[in-house]
Amino acid sequence: MVAPAVAPDPGPDTPTRSARLAVLLRCAAVLAAGGLTYLAWPPRTLWWLAPIGLAVLGWVLRGRRARAGFGYGVLFGLGLMTPALAWTGVFVGPVAWLPLSLLEALFVGLACAAMAVVSRLPGAVLWTALLWVAGETLRSVVPFGGFPWVKLAFSQPEGLYLPLASLGGTPLIALAVCLTGFGLGELAHRLATGRGTPKLLLVPVLATVAPLLAGIAATGAVGTDADSGEVTVAAVQGNVPRAGLDFNAQRRAVLDNHVTRTHQLAADVRAGRVPQPDLVIWPENASDIDPFRNADARALIDGAARDIGVPIAVGSVVVGEDRLPRNTVVLWDPQLGPVDRYTKRQLQPFGETMPMRSLFRLFSAEVDRAGNFQPGTDPTVFTMGRARVALATCYEVAFDSVVRDSVRNGSNLLAIPTNNATFGRSEMTYQQLAMDRVRAVEHGRGVVVAATSGVSALIRPDGSVLAETGLFTPAALVAALPLRSATTMADRLGVWPEAVMVAVALAALVSALVAGRRARTTGAGVATTPGAPRQA
């Protein structure tokens, strides 16, 4: 009787074990690359880390299957989103932070799956960069109105790419960062695999360097001249009695703080310590009670406006006739009282609103701590002396279309009242300030950021910070900012650059899918590497 053959025990260097080790190393690499990309965000000024992190991602995605690309993309997304969104859990814990981070990472994974599919097409660096932009577009609209907070452009307020915002907005910055990153990854790959001839290196070198040169060249397109004059603005930061979700639990305390700081500002003006402002911006929720329903609140605001002698934009919670709250900015004239108002249009889900409240209540009663705010419908420009002030309240500044609609409504200055008190001393306020700086360049406007607890800031149209406050410190910033009515190329083009990028990205994806199917049918390889199998 012949004994059955026994398969030899695979040793430690078998292809299977080597392949598994390679997969683990790639997983670790993309997770670390996501974390490296996160470090590009403020309050750090390491903007150049973003393309380096993307270079690692591009290297790993090159030639992979779609499902492998999805997995690697999710890991990259977790490395980026988990630390970047840690502020969402400062006072409510991981119940909001970790699911949101995972959801955003899944969107990154979806984009990376598509990027892996196109990675074998000629010109893959461009197609993968465009698909990243398409992924950001998707994250900006779904679910629950979208969450565009962690867009690549917002990591670049200090970077060489920033001037590109004036030409094509945040999508153009993202495209430039991705081209540099993926170009760098392709360059490194070709050098490492012995394909370093000048001809083969030309395209990745151009992809790496050209976006940086374009950013430098675009500096001349950033308008800074005061084509409509100049105005002295004041941003009042009154502070809050406590940080956290109960920042306004003590009735009228937040309003009292802002009234007191405005009276102090008026005293400083009379003493000659600061110049007389032409207008004053208070933060979001500066009046923690409705001044239209509370006579004491109205009297306090009236007194502050008369003392400073100029219009005040008062962030307030206003209750409508339907007895539901609105997050509203009220234009308060020193003689006439309230004369105009703007109601926040883009509300924060799971904060100001609660999507599918009845469903989520099955899992936690905490959902009822979320508000039931009603959105506004129209962009509004406040006439404050010579200034025509566009408004974008807090969360709205992350949304391209919301800010664009406000600015293009006849403005020459942009104000962003915000409330960061519910996020303590986290990085949230610095991330938002980065958005404010990008918006200044994108729209060619001086920006007044008034925060309840910090950071308030005055920003020039080139994105540089003229003055800023510390966290949880009562303060008033007073300085002159240019009034600009000119529209940037980004404003004139509107959504078209992004729409074209997304359309081209999808066309490249369809082309790659068709080529892949044809290759499987004929048994031939795909694109530039015939016969080469896709890898895990």
mmCIF file of C-alpha atoms in Angstrom, residues 233-237 261 265 277 448-449 455-458 467-469 475-479:
data_model
loop_
_atom_site.group_PDB
_atom_site.id
_atom_site.type_symbol
_atom_site.label_atom_id
_atom_site.label_comp_id
_atom_site.label_asym_id
_atom_site.label_seq_id
_atom_site.Cartn_x
_atom_site.Cartn_y
_atom_site.Cartn_z
ATOM 1 C CA VAL A 233 -14.537 96.827 12.033
ATOM 2 C CA ALA A 234 -14.855 95.435 15.541
ATOM 3 C CA ALA A 235 -15.310 91.770 16.457
ATOM 4 C CA VAL A 236 -16.543 91.327 20.027
ATOM 5 C CA GLN A 237 -15.808 88.107 21.904
ATOM 6 C CA ARG A 261 -17.496 93.883 26.480
ATOM 7 C CA LEU A 265 -15.109 98.898 23.778
ATOM 8 C CA PRO A 277 -15.440 101.269 14.570
ATOM 9 C CA VAL A 448 -14.593 89.278 10.304
ATOM 10 C CA VAL A 449 -14.759 86.201 12.541
ATOM 11 C CA VAL A 455 -10.728 82.239 18.184
ATOM 12 C CA SER A 456 -12.098 85.548 16.839
ATOM 13 C CA ALA A 457 -10.077 87.052 14.001
ATOM 14 C CA LEU A 458 -9.809 89.764 11.373
ATOM 15 C CA ALA A 467 -5.530 90.138 14.479
ATOM 16 C CA GLU A 468 -6.886 87.274 16.574
ATOM 17 C CA THR A 469 -7.917 86.486 20.136
ATOM 18 C CA ALA A 475 -11.786 90.664 23.861
ATOM 19 C CA ALA A 476 -12.592 93.125 21.119
ATOM 20 C CA LEU A 477 -10.588 93.268 17.911
ATOM 21 C CA VAL A 478 -10.627 96.623 16.107
ATOM 22 C CA ALA A 479 -8.857 97.284 12.793
#
